[in-house]
Short mmCIF file of C-alpha atoms (C1' of nucleotides) in Angstrom, two decimals:
data_model
loop_
_atom_site.label_atom_id
_atom_site.label_comp_id
_atom_site.label_asym_id
_atom_site.label_seq_id
_atom_site.Cartn_x
_atom_site.Cartn_y
_atom_site.Cartn_z
CA UNK A 17 40.93 37.75 -7.90
CA UNK A 18 41.79 34.03 -7.33
CA UNK A 19 39.40 33.08 -4.33
CA UNK A 20 36.07 33.45 -3.66
CA UNK A 21 36.23 35.43 -0.67
CA UNK A 22 34.19 34.81 2.71
CA UNK A 23 33.01 31.39 1.39
CA UNK A 24 33.12 28.43 3.83
CA UNK A 25 35.19 25.59 2.85
CA UNK A 26 34.41 22.01 3.66
CA UNK A 27 35.91 18.27 4.43
CA UNK A 28 35.39 16.21 0.85
CA UNK A 29 35.82 12.38 1.50
CA UNK A 30 34.74 9.82 -0.34
CA UNK A 31 33.44 6.32 1.05
CA UNK A 32 33.11 3.01 -0.52
CA UNK A 33 30.09 0.64 -0.44
CA UNK A 34 31.89 -2.34 -1.85
CA UNK A 35 29.07 -5.46 -2.84
CA UNK A 36 30.91 -8.65 -3.20
CA UNK A 37 28.76 -12.09 -3.71
CA UNK A 38 30.15 -15.55 -2.63
CA UNK A 39 28.27 -17.94 -4.08
CA UNK A 40 25.40 -18.13 -1.54
CA UNK A 41 24.78 -14.31 -0.42
CA UNK A 42 25.50 -10.52 -0.77
CA UNK A 43 28.74 -9.24 1.18
CA UNK A 44 30.04 -5.83 2.07
CA UNK A 45 33.75 -5.10 2.75
CA UNK A 46 33.95 -3.28 6.00
CA UNK A 47 37.14 -2.13 7.87
CA UNK A 48 37.83 -1.14 11.15
CA UNK A 49 38.25 3.10 11.66
CA UNK A 50 42.09 3.80 12.38
CA UNK A 51 41.67 7.36 13.16
CA UNK A 52 39.66 9.40 15.85
CA UNK A 53 36.90 9.58 16.43
CA UNK A 54 35.20 6.35 16.57
CA UNK A 55 38.34 4.41 16.14
CA UNK A 56 37.91 0.94 16.25
CA UNK A 57 34.26 0.86 14.95
CA UNK A 58 33.30 -0.94 11.66
CA UNK A 59 32.84 1.47 9.08
CA UNK A 60 32.92 1.77 4.91
CA UNK A 61 36.12 2.30 3.36
CA UNK A 62 36.95 6.00 2.86
CA UNK A 63 39.20 8.67 2.55
CA UNK A 64 39.59 12.43 1.67
CA UNK A 65 39.87 13.61 -1.55
CA UNK A 66 42.95 15.19 -2.03
CA UNK A 67 43.49 18.40 -3.99
CA UNK A 68 43.78 17.75 -7.21
CA UNK A 69 41.87 14.49 -7.35
CA UNK A 70 38.76 13.91 -8.86
CA UNK A 71 36.13 12.17 -6.77
CA UNK A 72 36.04 9.34 -9.11
CA UNK A 73 39.68 9.06 -8.58
CA UNK A 74 39.45 9.04 -5.12
CA UNK A 75 37.18 6.74 -4.75
CA UNK A 76 39.25 4.29 -7.11
CA UNK A 77 41.91 4.94 -5.32
CA UNK A 78 40.40 3.82 -1.68
CA UNK A 79 38.98 0.91 -3.42
CA UNK A 80 42.64 -0.04 -4.62
CA UNK A 81 44.07 0.59 -1.63
CA UNK A 82 41.73 -1.88 0.27
CA UNK A 83 41.13 -4.47 -2.51
CA UNK A 84 44.09 -4.07 -4.60
CA UNK A 85 41.34 -3.99 -7.54
CA UNK A 86 41.05 -1.70 -10.52
CA UNK A 87 38.84 -1.15 -13.39
CA UNK A 88 35.76 -2.47 -11.32
CA UNK A 89 32.11 -1.63 -11.11
CA UNK A 90 32.25 1.54 -9.78
CA UNK A 91 28.95 4.34 -9.47
CA UNK A 92 28.48 7.29 -8.14
CA UNK A 93 25.67 6.84 -4.97
CA UNK A 94 25.07 10.10 -3.14
CA UNK A 95 26.80 12.96 -1.64
CA UNK A 96 25.91 13.08 2.12
CA UNK A 97 26.30 16.46 3.55
CA UNK A 98 24.27 17.27 6.61
CA UNK A 99 26.27 19.64 8.89
CA UNK A 100 26.93 17.27 11.77
CA UNK A 101 27.38 14.03 10.26
CA UNK A 102 30.76 13.88 11.63
CA UNK A 103 31.26 15.30 14.97
CA UNK A 104 34.64 16.69 14.43
CA UNK A 105 33.92 18.63 11.65
CA UNK A 106 32.02 19.17 8.84
CA UNK A 107 32.56 16.36 5.93
CA UNK A 108 31.24 16.00 3.25
CA UNK A 109 30.92 12.47 1.91
CA UNK A 110 30.61 11.31 -1.91
CA UNK A 111 29.72 7.71 -1.37
CA UNK A 112 30.41 5.16 -4.36
CA UNK A 113 28.94 1.60 -4.53
CA UNK A 114 30.76 -0.86 -6.32
CA UNK A 115 30.56 -4.38 -7.67
CA UNK A 116 33.48 -6.68 -7.43
CA UNK A 117 34.67 -10.37 -7.79
CA UNK A 118 35.23 -11.61 -4.43
CA UNK A 119 37.13 -14.16 -5.44
CA UNK A 120 39.58 -11.49 -6.58
CA UNK A 121 39.85 -9.99 -3.64
CA UNK A 122 43.16 -10.07 -2.08
CA UNK A 123 43.21 -11.71 1.33
CA UNK A 124 46.34 -10.16 2.41
CA UNK A 125 45.34 -6.89 2.27
CA UNK A 126 42.76 -7.02 4.71
CA UNK A 127 45.25 -7.18 7.59
CA UNK A 128 46.18 -3.89 6.92
CA UNK A 129 42.69 -2.43 7.46
CA UNK A 130 41.10 -5.43 9.63
CA UNK A 131 38.72 -5.34 6.54
CA UNK A 132 36.15 -8.45 6.85
CA UNK A 133 33.07 -9.14 4.64
CA UNK A 134 29.84 -9.02 6.14
CA UNK A 135 26.43 -10.04 4.84
CA UNK A 136 24.28 -7.57 4.04
CA UNK A 137 21.86 -9.02 6.41
CA UNK A 138 24.13 -8.78 9.30
CA UNK A 139 25.89 -5.93 8.89
CA UNK A 140 27.52 -4.59 12.60
CA UNK A 141 26.78 -1.16 14.14
CA UNK A 142 28.30 1.34 12.01
CA UNK A 143 29.72 4.97 12.89
CA UNK A 144 27.84 8.06 11.50
CA UNK A 145 25.58 7.50 8.58
CA UNK A 146 27.28 4.88 7.37
CA UNK A 147 24.28 2.80 7.84
CA UNK A 148 21.91 4.95 5.50
CA UNK A 149 24.48 5.01 2.79
CA UNK A 150 24.62 0.95 2.85
CA UNK A 151 20.85 1.06 2.78
CA UNK A 152 20.63 3.70 -0.05
CA UNK A 153 23.50 1.50 -1.91
CA UNK A 154 21.21 -1.71 -1.49
CA UNK A 155 17.98 0.07 -2.92
CA UNK A 156 19.89 1.46 -5.83
CA UNK A 157 21.59 -1.92 -6.63
CA UNK A 158 17.98 -3.21 -6.63
CA UNK A 159 16.54 -0.77 -8.94
CA UNK A 160 19.71 -0.72 -11.25
CA UNK A 161 19.85 -4.52 -11.48
CA UNK A 162 16.23 -4.74 -12.43
CA UNK A 163 17.02 -2.97 -15.65
CA UNK A 164 20.66 -3.25 -16.56
CA UNK A 165 23.05 -6.22 -16.45
CA UNK A 166 25.27 -5.17 -14.03
CA UNK A 167 24.95 -8.01 -11.82
CA UNK A 168 27.40 -10.46 -13.78
CA UNK A 169 30.26 -7.97 -11.87
CA UNK A 170 29.61 -9.71 -9.08
CA UNK A 171 30.80 -13.13 -10.72
CA UNK A 172 34.11 -14.62 -12.43
CA UNK A 173 34.52 -14.41 -15.31
CA UNK A 174 33.31 -17.80 -16.04
CA UNK A 175 29.56 -18.64 -14.24
CA UNK A 176 27.01 -20.97 -14.29
CA UNK A 177 23.41 -20.29 -14.99
CA UNK A 178 22.86 -21.65 -11.46
CA UNK A 179 24.99 -19.11 -10.01
CA UNK A 180 23.83 -16.36 -11.60
CA UNK A 181 19.78 -16.84 -10.76
CA UNK A 182 21.29 -17.42 -7.09
CA UNK A 183 22.81 -14.13 -7.29
CA UNK A 184 19.48 -12.33 -8.65
CA UNK A 185 17.46 -14.29 -5.80
CA UNK A 186 19.97 -12.86 -3.29
CA UNK A 187 19.51 -9.41 -4.09
CA UNK A 188 16.10 -9.35 -4.45
CA UNK A 189 14.76 -11.85 -1.78
CA UNK A 190 13.05 -13.49 -4.45
CA UNK A 191 12.26 -17.34 -5.60
CA UNK A 192 12.52 -17.63 -9.41
CA UNK A 193 11.56 -20.25 -11.73
CA UNK A 194 14.57 -21.59 -13.30
CA UNK A 195 12.83 -22.51 -16.61
CA UNK A 196 11.87 -18.73 -16.78
CA UNK A 197 15.14 -17.17 -15.33
CA UNK A 198 17.45 -18.98 -17.75
CA UNK A 199 14.99 -18.41 -21.18
CA UNK A 200 14.99 -14.36 -19.97
CA UNK A 201 18.72 -14.40 -19.45
CA UNK A 202 19.83 -16.26 -22.39
CA UNK A 203 17.02 -14.43 -24.84
CA UNK A 204 19.35 -11.48 -24.34
CA UNK A 205 22.13 -12.84 -26.07
CA UNK A 206 24.80 -11.38 -23.81
CA UNK A 207 25.76 -14.67 -22.39
CA UNK A 208 28.30 -17.43 -24.28
CA UNK A 209 27.80 -20.94 -23.61
CA UNK A 210 31.21 -22.82 -22.71
CA UNK A 211 32.27 -26.34 -23.53
CA UNK A 212 33.24 -27.00 -19.81
CA UNK A 213 31.46 -27.60 -16.80
CA UNK A 214 31.52 -26.54 -13.15
CA UNK A 215 31.66 -29.85 -11.24
CA UNK A 216 31.85 -28.56 -8.10
CA UNK A 217 28.53 -27.49 -6.56
CA UNK A 218 26.67 -30.80 -8.38
CA UNK A 219 27.50 -34.58 -9.97
CA UNK A 220 26.28 -33.51 -13.16
CA UNK A 221 27.60 -30.28 -13.18
CA UNK A 222 26.51 -26.74 -14.88
CA UNK A 223 27.98 -25.39 -18.00
CA UNK A 224 29.69 -22.10 -17.70
CA UNK A 225 28.96 -19.02 -19.55
CA UNK A 226 30.51 -16.35 -20.20
CA UNK A 227 29.56 -12.36 -21.04
CA UNK A 228 29.93 -11.28 -24.99
CA UNK A 229 31.62 -7.93 -23.85
CA UNK A 230 30.74 -6.59 -27.26
CA UNK A 231 27.08 -7.17 -26.85
CA UNK A 232 27.62 -6.21 -23.13
CA UNK A 233 28.66 -3.11 -24.22
CA UNK A 234 25.91 -2.51 -26.30
CA UNK A 235 23.15 -3.48 -24.67
CA UNK A 236 23.79 -2.34 -20.96
CA UNK A 237 21.60 0.65 -21.68
CA UNK A 238 18.97 -1.05 -23.39
CA UNK A 239 16.40 -1.52 -20.35
CA UNK A 240 15.91 -4.86 -19.29
CA UNK A 241 13.33 -6.39 -17.07
CA UNK A 242 14.81 -9.52 -14.91
CA UNK A 243 12.53 -9.19 -11.84
CA UNK A 244 9.25 -10.89 -12.33
CA UNK A 245 6.54 -8.74 -10.98
CA UNK A 246 4.55 -11.22 -8.65
CA UNK A 247 5.61 -11.10 -5.07
CA UNK A 248 7.49 -13.87 -5.07
CA UNK A 249 8.98 -12.84 -1.75
CA UNK A 250 10.61 -15.83 0.31
CA UNK B 1 41.40 17.14 18.81
CA UNK B 2 38.76 19.27 16.98
CA UNK B 3 39.53 19.42 13.39
CA UNK B 4 41.40 17.03 10.93
CA UNK B 5 44.29 18.22 10.54
CA UNK B 6 46.53 18.23 6.94
CA UNK B 7 43.33 17.69 4.90
CA UNK B 8 42.58 19.98 1.85
CA UNK B 9 39.20 21.91 2.58
CA UNK B 10 36.83 22.53 -0.88
CA UNK B 11 34.38 25.31 -1.89
CA UNK B 12 30.97 23.53 -1.81
CA UNK B 13 28.15 24.84 -4.34
CA UNK B 14 24.60 23.67 -5.11
CA UNK B 15 23.46 24.52 -8.37
CA UNK B 16 19.62 23.63 -9.76
CA UNK B 17 18.72 22.02 -13.07
CA UNK B 18 14.78 23.79 -13.08
CA UNK B 19 12.70 22.07 -15.39
CA UNK B 20 9.71 23.82 -16.59
CA UNK B 21 6.66 22.34 -19.00
CA UNK B 22 4.75 25.45 -21.04
CA UNK B 23 2.32 23.07 -22.60
CA UNK B 24 4.41 22.33 -25.84
CA UNK B 25 7.85 21.77 -24.76
CA UNK B 26 10.23 21.28 -21.82
CA UNK B 27 12.33 24.34 -20.80
CA UNK B 28 15.14 24.74 -18.26
CA UNK B 29 15.42 28.06 -16.13
CA UNK B 30 18.98 30.03 -16.64
CA UNK B 31 20.19 33.02 -15.24
CA UNK B 32 22.73 35.42 -16.06
CA UNK B 33 26.37 34.59 -13.91
CA UNK B 34 26.13 37.59 -11.51
CA UNK B 35 29.92 37.08 -10.56
CA UNK B 36 33.12 36.86 -11.80
CA UNK B 37 34.27 34.79 -13.83
CA UNK B 38 32.22 34.09 -16.70
CA UNK B 39 30.14 37.48 -15.52
CA UNK B 40 27.24 37.99 -17.87
CA UNK B 41 27.30 34.21 -19.25
CA UNK B 42 24.38 31.77 -19.07
CA UNK B 43 24.67 29.25 -16.12
CA UNK B 44 22.22 27.07 -14.01
CA UNK B 45 21.27 29.00 -10.63
CA UNK B 46 23.68 28.03 -7.84
CA UNK B 47 25.28 29.19 -4.87
CA UNK B 48 27.81 28.21 -2.27
CA UNK B 49 26.44 25.85 0.57
CA UNK B 50 26.32 27.71 4.29
CA UNK B 51 28.45 26.55 7.07
CA UNK B 52 25.30 25.27 8.91
CA UNK B 53 23.39 24.42 5.69
CA UNK B 54 22.16 20.76 4.47
CA UNK B 55 23.01 20.28 0.68
CA UNK B 56 19.21 20.05 0.63
CA UNK B 57 18.34 23.00 2.30
CA UNK B 58 20.94 24.91 0.18
CA UNK B 59 19.20 23.92 -2.98
CA UNK B 60 15.86 24.51 -1.70
CA UNK B 61 17.29 28.05 -0.79
CA UNK B 62 18.62 28.60 -4.23
CA UNK B 63 15.33 27.38 -5.80
CA UNK B 64 13.17 29.78 -3.62
CA UNK B 65 15.18 32.63 -4.45
CA UNK B 66 15.19 32.42 -7.87
CA UNK B 67 11.49 31.40 -8.27
CA UNK B 68 9.62 32.06 -4.95
CA UNK B 69 8.83 28.25 -5.10
CA UNK B 70 8.83 25.77 -2.17
CA UNK B 71 8.11 22.34 -1.82
CA UNK B 72 8.43 21.66 -4.81
CA UNK B 73 9.58 18.25 -6.20
CA UNK B 74 13.84 18.02 -5.85
CA UNK B 75 15.95 15.47 -6.06
CA UNK B 76 19.73 15.38 -5.90
CA UNK B 77 21.43 14.43 -9.25
CA UNK B 78 24.83 14.05 -8.88
CA UNK B 79 28.00 15.55 -7.14
CA UNK B 80 30.45 17.00 -9.87
CA UNK B 81 34.11 17.38 -8.35
CA UNK B 82 36.50 17.54 -11.12
CA UNK B 83 39.40 19.82 -9.73
CA UNK B 84 39.38 22.68 -11.94
CA UNK B 85 35.55 22.79 -13.14
CA UNK B 86 35.88 26.29 -12.02
CA UNK B 87 39.16 27.58 -12.64
CA UNK B 88 39.08 30.34 -10.17
CA UNK B 89 39.31 27.89 -7.22
CA UNK B 90 38.24 24.44 -6.94
CA UNK B 91 34.26 23.53 -6.26
CA UNK B 92 32.57 20.85 -5.88
CA UNK B 93 29.15 21.19 -7.10
CA UNK B 94 26.09 19.15 -5.64
CA UNK B 95 23.13 19.33 -8.34
CA UNK B 96 19.68 18.97 -7.97
CA UNK B 97 17.01 19.25 -10.51
CA UNK B 98 13.68 20.11 -9.87
CA UNK B 99 10.21 19.81 -11.36
CA UNK B 100 8.20 23.19 -11.57
CA UNK B 101 5.18 24.21 -12.50
CA UNK B 102 5.82 27.06 -14.87
CA UNK B 103 2.82 28.78 -14.39
CA UNK B 104 3.49 29.42 -10.61
CA UNK B 105 6.99 30.82 -11.62
CA UNK B 106 6.56 34.53 -10.20
CA UNK B 107 7.60 36.43 -13.29
CA UNK B 108 8.69 39.64 -11.32
CA UNK B 109 11.85 37.68 -9.50
CA UNK B 110 13.05 36.81 -12.82
CA UNK B 111 14.54 40.34 -13.13
CA UNK B 112 16.87 40.17 -10.22
CA UNK B 113 18.92 37.44 -11.61
CA UNK B 114 18.27 37.90 -15.37
CA UNK B 115 16.37 34.40 -15.63
CA UNK B 116 14.98 33.00 -18.63
CA UNK B 117 13.23 30.04 -19.41
CA UNK B 118 15.48 27.91 -22.59
CA UNK B 119 13.54 25.21 -24.65
CA UNK B 120 15.73 22.00 -23.65
CA UNK B 121 16.74 21.84 -27.38
CA UNK B 122 17.78 25.34 -27.47
CA UNK B 123 20.14 25.84 -24.49
CA UNK B 124 22.67 28.61 -24.72
CA UNK B 125 26.73 28.18 -24.15
CA UNK B 126 27.35 27.63 -20.50
CA UNK B 127 29.77 28.35 -17.84
CA UNK B 128 32.09 25.53 -16.52
CA UNK B 129 30.37 21.98 -16.68
CA UNK B 130 26.89 23.38 -16.69
CA UNK B 131 26.00 21.72 -19.85
CA UNK B 132 27.00 18.50 -18.50
CA UNK B 133 24.93 18.82 -15.70
CA UNK B 134 22.14 19.04 -17.62
CA UNK B 135 22.53 16.10 -20.20
CA UNK B 136 22.75 14.24 -17.06
CA UNK B 137 19.55 15.72 -15.23
CA UNK B 138 17.66 15.16 -19.15
CA UNK B 139 18.85 11.56 -19.05
CA UNK B 140 18.09 11.16 -15.21
CA UNK B 141 14.18 12.91 -15.95
CA UNK B 142 13.90 9.89 -18.60
CA UNK B 143 15.03 7.01 -16.42
CA UNK B 144 12.98 8.32 -13.53
CA UNK B 145 9.69 9.26 -15.40
CA UNK B 146 9.56 5.54 -17.46
CA UNK B 147 8.85 4.33 -13.87
CA UNK B 148 7.32 6.76 -11.40
CA UNK B 149 4.55 9.45 -12.16
CA UNK B 150 7.10 12.49 -11.45
CA UNK B 151 6.05 14.23 -14.59
CA UNK B 152 2.43 15.77 -13.22
CA UNK B 153 4.98 17.74 -10.96
CA UNK B 154 5.20 19.98 -14.21
CA UNK B 155 1.72 20.79 -14.88
CA UNK B 156 -0.71 22.65 -12.81
CA UNK B 157 -3.16 21.11 -10.31
CA UNK B 158 -5.53 20.74 -13.06
CA UNK B 159 -4.73 19.41 -16.50
CA UNK B 160 -6.06 17.35 -19.62
CA UNK B 161 -4.93 14.14 -20.95
CA UNK B 162 -3.57 16.12 -24.17
CA UNK B 163 -2.06 18.20 -22.01
CA UNK B 164 -0.25 15.03 -20.03
CA UNK B 165 0.40 12.94 -23.19
CA UNK B 166 1.98 16.08 -24.55
CA UNK B 167 4.46 16.21 -21.97
CA UNK B 168 5.46 12.60 -22.07
CA UNK B 169 5.92 13.15 -26.06
CA UNK B 170 7.86 15.57 -25.23
CA UNK B 171 10.51 14.35 -22.69
CA UNK B 172 10.73 11.03 -24.49
CA UNK B 173 10.83 12.60 -28.20
CA UNK B 174 8.08 9.91 -28.86
CA UNK B 175 4.62 9.99 -30.43
CA UNK B 176 2.13 7.91 -28.30
CA UNK B 177 -1.13 6.64 -29.48
CA UNK B 178 -3.83 8.66 -27.44
CA UNK B 179 -6.11 5.23 -26.87
CA UNK B 180 -3.25 3.60 -25.61
CA UNK B 181 -1.88 6.32 -23.47
CA UNK B 182 -5.29 7.11 -21.64
CA UNK B 183 -5.73 3.67 -21.02
CA UNK B 184 -2.89 3.55 -19.65
CA UNK B 185 -2.94 6.38 -17.58
CA UNK B 186 -6.15 5.85 -16.01
CA UNK B 187 -5.65 2.57 -15.18
CA UNK B 188 -3.13 3.51 -12.32
CA UNK B 189 -6.09 4.83 -10.82
CA UNK B 190 -4.18 8.49 -10.03
CA UNK B 191 -6.16 10.43 -11.77
CA UNK B 192 -9.75 12.20 -10.78
CA UNK B 193 -11.63 13.44 -13.84
CA UNK B 194 -13.04 16.86 -12.99
CA UNK B 195 -16.75 17.95 -14.76
CA UNK B 196 -15.04 21.17 -16.31
CA UNK B 197 -12.87 20.94 -19.37
CA UNK B 198 -10.05 23.05 -20.62
CA UNK B 199 -11.58 24.98 -23.93
CA UNK B 200 -8.73 26.89 -24.82
CA UNK B 201 -6.46 24.68 -26.69
CA UNK B 202 -9.85 23.02 -29.03
CA UNK B 203 -13.56 24.07 -29.82
CA UNK B 204 -15.12 20.83 -28.02
CA UNK B 205 -12.63 21.12 -24.64
CA UNK B 206 -10.75 18.27 -22.89
CA UNK B 207 -12.14 17.10 -19.71
CA UNK B 208 -9.67 18.21 -16.64
CA UNK B 209 -8.02 15.89 -14.26
CA UNK B 210 -6.62 16.02 -10.84
CA UNK B 211 -3.89 13.79 -9.00
CA UNK B 212 -5.62 11.76 -6.42
CA UNK B 213 -2.96 12.50 -3.85
CA UNK B 214 -3.14 9.80 -1.58
CA UNK B 215 -3.04 7.07 -4.20
CA UNK B 216 -0.14 9.17 -5.54
CA UNK B 217 2.09 9.05 -2.37
CA UNK B 218 0.78 5.48 -2.23
CA UNK B 219 1.68 4.39 -5.74
CA UNK B 220 5.04 6.63 -6.48
CA UNK B 221 7.18 3.84 -5.78
CA UNK B 222 5.38 1.26 -7.68
CA UNK B 223 6.96 0.95 -10.59
CA UNK B 224 4.74 1.69 -13.72
CA UNK B 225 5.74 1.74 -17.08
CA UNK B 226 4.90 4.62 -19.12
CA UNK B 227 6.55 4.34 -22.15
CA UNK B 228 6.11 2.38 -24.87
CA UNK B 229 8.93 -0.02 -26.12
CA UNK B 230 8.96 0.30 -29.86
CA UNK B 231 11.00 2.97 -31.24
CA UNK B 232 8.29 5.44 -31.87
CA UNK B 233 11.11 8.16 -32.06
CA UNK B 234 10.03 11.21 -34.14
"C1'" DA C 7 -20.82 22.54 -43.27
"C1'" DC C 8 -16.41 21.47 -42.04
"C1'" DA C 9 -11.86 21.30 -39.51
"C1'" DA C 10 -9.89 20.03 -35.77
"C1'" DA C 11 -9.11 18.30 -31.75
"C1'" DA C 12 -11.21 14.74 -27.98
"C1'" DG C 13 -13.17 10.96 -26.63
"C1'" DT C 14 -13.62 5.75 -27.07
"C1'" DG C 15 -13.34 -0.07 -28.33
"C1'" DT C 16 -11.57 -4.20 -30.48
"C1'" DT C 17 -8.70 -7.53 -32.36
"C1'" DT C 18 -3.41 -9.28 -32.53
"C1'" DT C 19 0.37 -9.97 -30.56
"C1'" DT C 20 3.67 -10.45 -27.33
"C1'" DG C 21 5.73 -11.89 -23.54
"C1'" DC C 22 5.28 -13.44 -18.49
"C1'" DT C 23 4.03 -16.96 -15.79
"C1'" DA C 24 2.69 -21.39 -14.09
"C1'" DC C 25 4.04 -25.92 -14.29
"C1'" DA C 26 6.54 -31.42 -14.62
"C1'" DC C 27 9.82 -34.67 -16.23
"C1'" DC C 28 13.99 -36.28 -17.81
"C1'" DC C 29 19.40 -36.44 -17.31
"C1'" DA C 30 23.78 -36.87 -15.76
"C1'" DT C 31 26.60 -38.41 -12.36
"C1'" DG C 32 28.90 -39.26 -7.64
"C1'" DG C 33 28.50 -41.67 -4.19
"C1'" DC D 10 20.87 -47.56 -7.88
"C1'" DC D 11 19.30 -43.69 -5.70
"C1'" DA D 12 19.71 -38.99 -4.21
"C1'" DT D 13 21.22 -34.64 -6.34
"C1'" DG D 14 21.23 -30.81 -8.84
"C1'" DG D 15 21.23 -29.26 -13.97
"C1'" DG D 16 18.48 -29.14 -18.10
"C1'" DT D 17 14.58 -28.31 -20.91
"C1'" DG D 18 8.56 -27.31 -23.35
"C1'" DT D 19 4.35 -25.89 -23.29
"C1'" DA D 20 -0.03 -24.19 -22.47
"C1'" DG D 21 -2.67 -20.15 -20.31
"C1'" DC D 22 -3.20 -15.36 -19.46
"C1'" DA D 23 -2.67 -10.54 -19.07
"C1'" DA D 24 -0.70 -6.57 -21.11
"C1'" DA D 25 0.81 -3.81 -24.80
"C1'" DA D 26 0.11 -2.72 -29.40
"C1'" DA D 27 -1.69 -1.34 -33.43
"C1'" DC D 28 -5.77 0.22 -35.85
"C1'" DA D 29 -10.71 3.74 -37.20
"C1'" DC D 30 -14.51 5.69 -36.02
"C1'" DT D 31 -17.68 9.45 -33.93
"C1'" DT D 32 -18.48 13.49 -30.91
"C1'" DT D 33 -18.27 18.44 -30.18
"C1'" DT D 34 -18.28 22.86 -31.15
"C1'" DG D 35 -16.16 27.52 -33.17
"C1'" DT D 36 -15.63 29.56 -37.11
#
DNA sequence: ACAAAAGTGTTTTTGCTACACCCATGG
DNA sequence: CCATGGGTGTAGCAAAAACACTTTTGT
């Protein structure tokens, strides 16, 4: 006996929700779908899982094809499996969300897939259930980032506190007090102050910080609490 | 065009991690596998996804087959898809964990599947990657229950505070102060004190409480914080 | 009467919030 | 010299933790 007889077999795809932060707002990388059905419409970057490939590998492959990036933060989001989510043939989609440093994204690759960054507030009409996927990813990102220091993954290796605060404010649609924010962030011990400053966005310049990789790995699963409770909603 | 040509199709199964609480410790419901390979070994309850069935439906079906229960708390855990996780043929497994009131579990059904409750601390050797699934489920349960009032799902409709505290202590392997615990729990406003007492586990008897369903649904997504921070590990 | 578990209140500590002024620099 | 954004300290408050005694009742 080498097969489970009589059982249905399904197509299985991966779809990647790729977050980037341009210093001002959160963005998502979308592509123009290259195959029927719905050819030409915007969609998440995805692909079928190969016969001997794990889901993680498939998602990493798809991400690399599109962005040129490897070893980036990537996490399984959810398995979407409604029977009719793809009208052509039943296809399950295992979704992954990733956080990338938008500056490392290789521009030239985008032409091949007609990729474009869209502000998460202005996502165009998408195929299938891709909008649901994005909504879920946004929620999970907020959930996770409230407890773990994952948002650093969206920033370049050297970043300033104002940049970091902008990022948190964008993700949570909140205004935070810079004094409280810096105290909280620095109290984690995860940041190492650099000697040089970023002079681009202000006259005085803001000190760069780097992540303390060792502590980052150690403390990653220590629950944090970055998000202030009161409804500081914008 | 009605099919995506050339792509591999996979078997897709669901597996259920079923948690129960017997008043003293957390347990998991396991079955003796009825088909080859690994026939006769302990495993999670699972089944293949039918052609026109969503993953959620499949998981609910499998759960009902085994326990007779419907409308219980159930949440997608993770999609396991390593190419060789099933030696016979590549099979993806979409896992769900559920929380059931162990007292409502129908005993007679267990014979059909040779089902048995095992303390989570004493799980026997399992097939495939089922142990990984359980580890992940335990972790997610701790994670989720730290923020949301899901553990009530494991208790009967009427329960006492000592029972509830036992449950939390079991899940987190921690000792909690009963004064702080009751204050915290009652401050959520989720519990309604009953007039009668449970006289089984003590001479004095402990008051029963019920969930305020309306508030439960309203407050479910309001982050809670049940678990004390310091390492009160046993 | 005593053992065993239930129930309850206060003090201390900690962490979060709110808040305002000075600094450095490029123009 | 001044406008702009960066950087820092403190006081008040609320939530969490630590902690001990009384109550009930079956045996």
